[in-house]
PDB file of C-alpha atoms in Angstrom:
ATOM      1  CA  MET A 229      -0.253   0.019  -0.142  1.00 42.00           C
ATOM      2  CA  ASN A 230       1.019   3.949  -0.936  1.00 45.00           C
ATOM      3  CA  PRO A 231       2.115   6.037   1.647  1.00 46.00           C
ATOM      4  CA  THR A 232      -0.506   8.335   2.440  1.00 48.00           C
ATOM      5  CA  TYR A 233       1.689  11.634   1.787  1.00 52.00           C
ATOM      6  CA  LEU A 234      -1.306  14.434   2.950  1.00 55.00           C
ATOM      7  CA  MET A 235      -0.160  17.600   4.437  1.00 53.00           C
ATOM      8  CA  PRO A 236      -0.810  21.038   5.048  1.00 53.00           C
ATOM      9  CA  ALA A 237       1.005  22.814   1.717  1.00 54.00           C
ATOM     10  CA  ALA A 238       2.363  26.511   3.152  1.00 50.00           C
ATOM     11  CA  ALA A 239      -0.113  28.934   3.086  1.00 45.00           C
ATOM     12  CA  THR A 240       0.827  31.963   0.803  1.00 46.00           C
ATOM     13  CA  GLY A 241       0.094  35.589   1.459  1.00 42.00           C
ATOM     14  CA  PRO A 242      -1.253  37.624   4.880  1.00 39.00           C
ATOM     15  CA  THR A 243      -4.363  36.269   6.538  1.00 37.00           C
ATOM     16  CA  ALA A 244      -5.282  38.217   9.809  1.00 36.00           C
ATOM     17  CA  VAL A 245      -7.243  37.335  12.527  1.00 38.00           C
ATOM     18  CA  ARG A 246      -8.797  38.844  14.355  1.00 37.00           C
ATOM     19  CA  THR A 247      -8.068  39.004  18.577  1.00 39.00           C
ATOM     20  CA  GLY A 248     -10.369  40.613  21.756  1.00 41.00           C
ATOM     21  CA  PRO A 249     -13.288  40.720  22.861  1.00 43.00           C
ATOM     22  CA  PRO A 250     -15.650  39.931  19.993  1.00 45.00           C
ATOM     23  CA  THR A 251     -18.363  43.050  18.391  1.00 45.00           C
ATOM     24  CA  GLY A 252     -21.940  43.602  19.008  1.00 45.00           C
ATOM     25  CA  THR A 253     -22.142  41.933  22.241  1.00 44.00           C
ATOM     26  CA  ALA A 254     -25.409  41.967  23.736  1.00 44.00           C
ATOM     27  CA  PRO A 255     -25.291  43.507  26.882  1.00 43.00           C
ATOM     28  CA  ALA A 256     -24.827  39.903  29.637  1.00 41.00           C
ATOM     29  CA  THR A 257     -27.547  38.661  32.249  1.00 38.00           C
ATOM     30  CA  VAL A 258     -27.213  36.821  35.153  1.00 41.00           C
ATOM     31  CA  ARG A 259     -28.507  33.294  34.682  1.00 43.00           C
ATOM     32  CA  THR A 260     -31.705  35.024  36.605  1.00 46.00           C
ATOM     33  CA  GLY A 261     -32.875  36.671  33.686  1.00 48.00           C
ATOM     34  CA  GLN A 262     -31.767  40.274  35.494  1.00 52.00           C
ATOM     35  CA  PRO A 263     -28.917  42.337  33.962  1.00 54.00           C
ATOM     36  CA  ALA A 264     -25.559  42.123  35.610  1.00 53.00           C
ATOM     37  CA  ALA A 265     -23.756  45.053  36.134  1.00 57.00           C
ATOM     38  CA  PRO A 266     -23.324  48.511  34.117  1.00 60.00           C
ATOM     39  CA  GLY A 267     -20.283  48.196  31.560  1.00 59.00           C
ATOM     40  CA  ALA A 268     -20.290  44.514  31.265  1.00 54.00           C
ATOM     41  CA  THR A 269     -20.765  41.889  27.573  1.00 56.00           C
ATOM     42  CA  ALA A 270     -21.430  38.929  27.710  1.00 53.00           C
ATOM     43  CA  VAL A 271     -18.660  36.013  27.350  1.00 57.00           C
ATOM     44  CA  ARG A 272     -20.028  33.581  24.779  1.00 55.00           C
ATOM     45  CA  THR A 273     -19.593  29.385  25.457  1.00 60.00           C
ATOM     46  CA  GLY A 274     -19.630  26.962  23.164  1.00 60.00           C
ATOM     47  CA  PRO A 275     -17.462  25.609  19.513  1.00 60.00           C
ATOM     48  CA  VAL A 276     -14.851  28.951  18.497  1.00 59.00           C
ATOM     49  CA  PRO A 277     -14.955  30.014  14.861  1.00 60.00           C
ATOM     50  CA  VAL A 278     -11.362  28.956  13.278  1.00 58.00           C
ATOM     51  CA  PRO A 279     -10.292  31.532  11.168  1.00 62.00           C
ATOM     52  CA  VAL A 280      -9.455  29.499   7.992  1.00 59.00           C
ATOM     53  CA  PRO A 281      -7.488  30.644   4.842  1.00 64.00           C
ATOM     54  CA  ALA A 282      -9.100  30.070   2.015  1.00 65.00           C
ATOM     55  CA  ALA A 283      -5.150  29.523   0.267  1.00 74.00           C
ATOM     56  CA  VAL A 284      -5.155  26.343   3.052  1.00 85.00           C
ATOM     57  CA  ARG A 285      -4.056  24.114   0.540  1.00 91.00           C
ATOM     58  CA  PHE A 286      -2.924  20.284   1.077  1.00 93.00           C
ATOM     59  CA  ARG A 287      -0.537  17.723  -0.782  1.00 93.00           C
ATOM     60  CA  ALA A 288      -1.358  14.239  -1.783  1.00 94.00           C
ATOM     61  CA  ALA A 289      -0.612  11.448  -4.089  1.00 95.00           C
ATOM     62  CA  CYS A 290      -2.717   9.687  -6.392  1.00 96.00           C
ATOM     63  CA  PRO A 291      -1.869   5.729  -6.181  1.00 95.00           C
ATOM     64  CA  ASP A 292      -3.936   5.177  -9.589  1.00 95.00           C
ATOM     65  CA  CYS A 293      -0.698   7.493 -12.028  1.00 95.00           C
ATOM     66  CA  ARG A 294       0.693   8.652  -9.385  1.00 95.00           C
ATOM     67  CA  GLY A 295       0.812  12.277  -9.399  1.00 95.00           C
ATOM     68  CA  ARG A 296       1.343  14.105  -5.712  1.00 95.00           C
ATOM     69  CA  PHE A 297      -0.038  17.555  -6.878  1.00 94.00           C
ATOM     70  CA  GLU A 298      -1.488  20.226  -4.018  1.00 94.00           C
ATOM     71  CA  LEU A 299      -5.710  20.575  -3.202  1.00 94.00           C
ATOM     72  CA  ALA A 300      -7.944  23.016  -1.961  1.00 93.00           C
ATOM     73  CA  ALA A 301     -10.258  22.409   0.920  1.00 92.00           C
ATOM     74  CA  GLY A 302     -13.390  22.014  -0.838  1.00 92.00           C
ATOM     75  CA  ALA A 303     -11.584  19.642  -3.880  1.00 94.00           C
ATOM     76  CA  LEU A 304     -11.892  16.508  -0.762  1.00 95.00           C
ATOM     77  CA  ARG A 305     -14.017  15.420   1.482  1.00 96.00           C
ATOM     78  CA  LEU A 306     -13.660  13.748   5.148  1.00 96.00           C
ATOM     79  CA  ALA A 307     -16.519  10.856   6.314  1.00 95.00           C
ATOM     80  CA  ILE A 308     -15.670   9.835   9.744  1.00 94.00           C
ATOM     81  CA  GLY A 309     -16.669   6.454  10.637  1.00 93.00           C
ATOM     82  CA  ALA A 310     -17.107   4.489  13.296  1.00 90.00           C
ATOM     83  CA  THR A 311     -14.110   2.501  12.765  1.00 89.00           C
ATOM     84  CA  SER A 312     -11.300   3.092  10.790  1.00 87.00           C
ATOM     85  CA  ARG A 313     -12.227   1.383   8.059  1.00 89.00           C
ATOM     86  CA  THR A 314     -15.244   3.723   7.858  1.00 92.00           C
ATOM     87  CA  THR A 315     -13.111   6.967   8.100  1.00 95.00           C
ATOM     88  CA  PHE A 316     -11.907   8.043   4.799  1.00 96.00           C
ATOM     89  CA  TYR A 317     -11.061  11.211   2.892  1.00 96.00           C
ATOM     90  CA  THR A 318     -11.959  11.015  -0.610  1.00 96.00           C
ATOM     91  CA  PHE A 319     -10.596  13.716  -3.800  1.00 97.00           C
ATOM     92  CA  THR A 320     -10.800  12.778  -7.013  1.00 96.00           C
ATOM     93  CA  CYS A 321      -6.984  13.113  -9.203  1.00 96.00           C
ATOM     94  CA  PRO A 322      -6.399  16.195 -10.925  1.00 95.00           C
ATOM     95  CA  GLU A 323      -4.290  14.680 -13.210  1.00 94.00           C
ATOM     96  CA  CYS A 324      -6.100  10.973 -14.226  1.00 96.00           C
ATOM     97  CA  ALA A 325      -9.528  11.931 -12.927  1.00 95.00           C
ATOM     98  CA  ALA A 326      -9.142   8.343 -11.166  1.00 96.00           C
ATOM     99  CA  PRO A 327     -11.575   9.171  -8.329  1.00 97.00           C
ATOM    100  CA  VAL A 328      -9.173   8.255  -4.807  1.00 97.00           C
ATOM    101  CA  ARG A 329     -10.148   7.337  -1.158  1.00 96.00           C
ATOM    102  CA  LYS A 330      -7.863   7.012   1.667  1.00 96.00           C
ATOM    103  CA  PRO A 331      -7.779   5.927   4.869  1.00 96.00           C
ATOM    104  CA  ALA A 332      -7.368   8.562   7.706  1.00 95.00           C
ATOM    105  CA  GLY A 333      -6.293   8.837  10.669  1.00 94.00           C
ATOM    106  CA  GLU A 334      -6.505  10.621  13.897  1.00 93.00           C
ATOM    107  CA  ARG A 335      -3.271  13.053  12.753  1.00 94.00           C
ATOM    108  CA  ILE A 336      -4.805  12.995   9.304  1.00 94.00           C
ATOM    109  CA  ILE A 337      -8.539  13.886  10.388  1.00 94.00           C
ATOM    110  CA  GLU A 338      -7.435  16.256  12.487  1.00 93.00           C
ATOM    111  CA  LEU A 339      -4.902  18.117   9.652  1.00 93.00           C
ATOM    112  CA  LEU A 340      -8.050  18.206   7.553  1.00 94.00           C
ATOM    113  CA  THR A 341     -11.005  19.653  10.286  1.00 92.00           C
ATOM    114  CA  GLY A 342      -8.622  22.538  10.793  1.00 91.00           C
ATOM    115  CA  GLY A 343      -7.902  23.298   6.931  1.00 91.00           C
ATOM    116  CA  GLY A 344     -11.385  24.033   6.959  1.00 91.00           C
ATOM    117  CA  VAL A 345     -12.262  20.750   4.825  1.00 93.00           C
ATOM    118  CA  ARG A 346     -16.386  19.442   4.435  1.00 93.00           C
ATOM    119  CA  THR A 347     -16.586  16.690   6.576  1.00 93.00           C
ATOM    120  CA  LEU A 348     -19.559  14.535   6.886  1.00 91.00           C
ATOM    121  CA  ARG A 349     -20.270  11.928  10.099  1.00 92.00           C
ATOM    122  CA  LEU A 350     -21.608   8.293   9.615  1.00 87.00           C
ATOM    123  CA  HIS A 351     -23.301   6.524  11.166  1.00 80.00           C
ATOM    124  CA  ALA A 352     -24.912   3.567  12.276  1.00 71.00           C
ATOM    125  CA  THR A 353     -28.128   1.598  12.404  1.00 69.00           C
ATOM    126  CA  PRO A 354     -29.838   0.302  14.641  1.00 67.00           C
TER     127      PRO A 354
END
């Protein structure tokens, strides 16, 4: 089996990451529904959106034509299943147009999700 050559390529151009409190925050309230002290802002909880530069590209290789190339995040799809056999990423080779499916371990999943690749979670039917 061919090794997986999926690595994030260096981003080109400047990328801006906003720091500081979010703009347009609503006045904070305490759990009782009463307004908090004047000047207080709401603290947001839950997942924090991470900005992903549009220039994120991934190095990949085709097992059919042995071509090596870089793909944008939009050219890849990640499927996360219950087992390692059902967790994989797919893309179409830009050189030979072959559909490619490769296994995705934990590190590949981190790279792809962090790079903005669309993810499909597979669920077993009862």
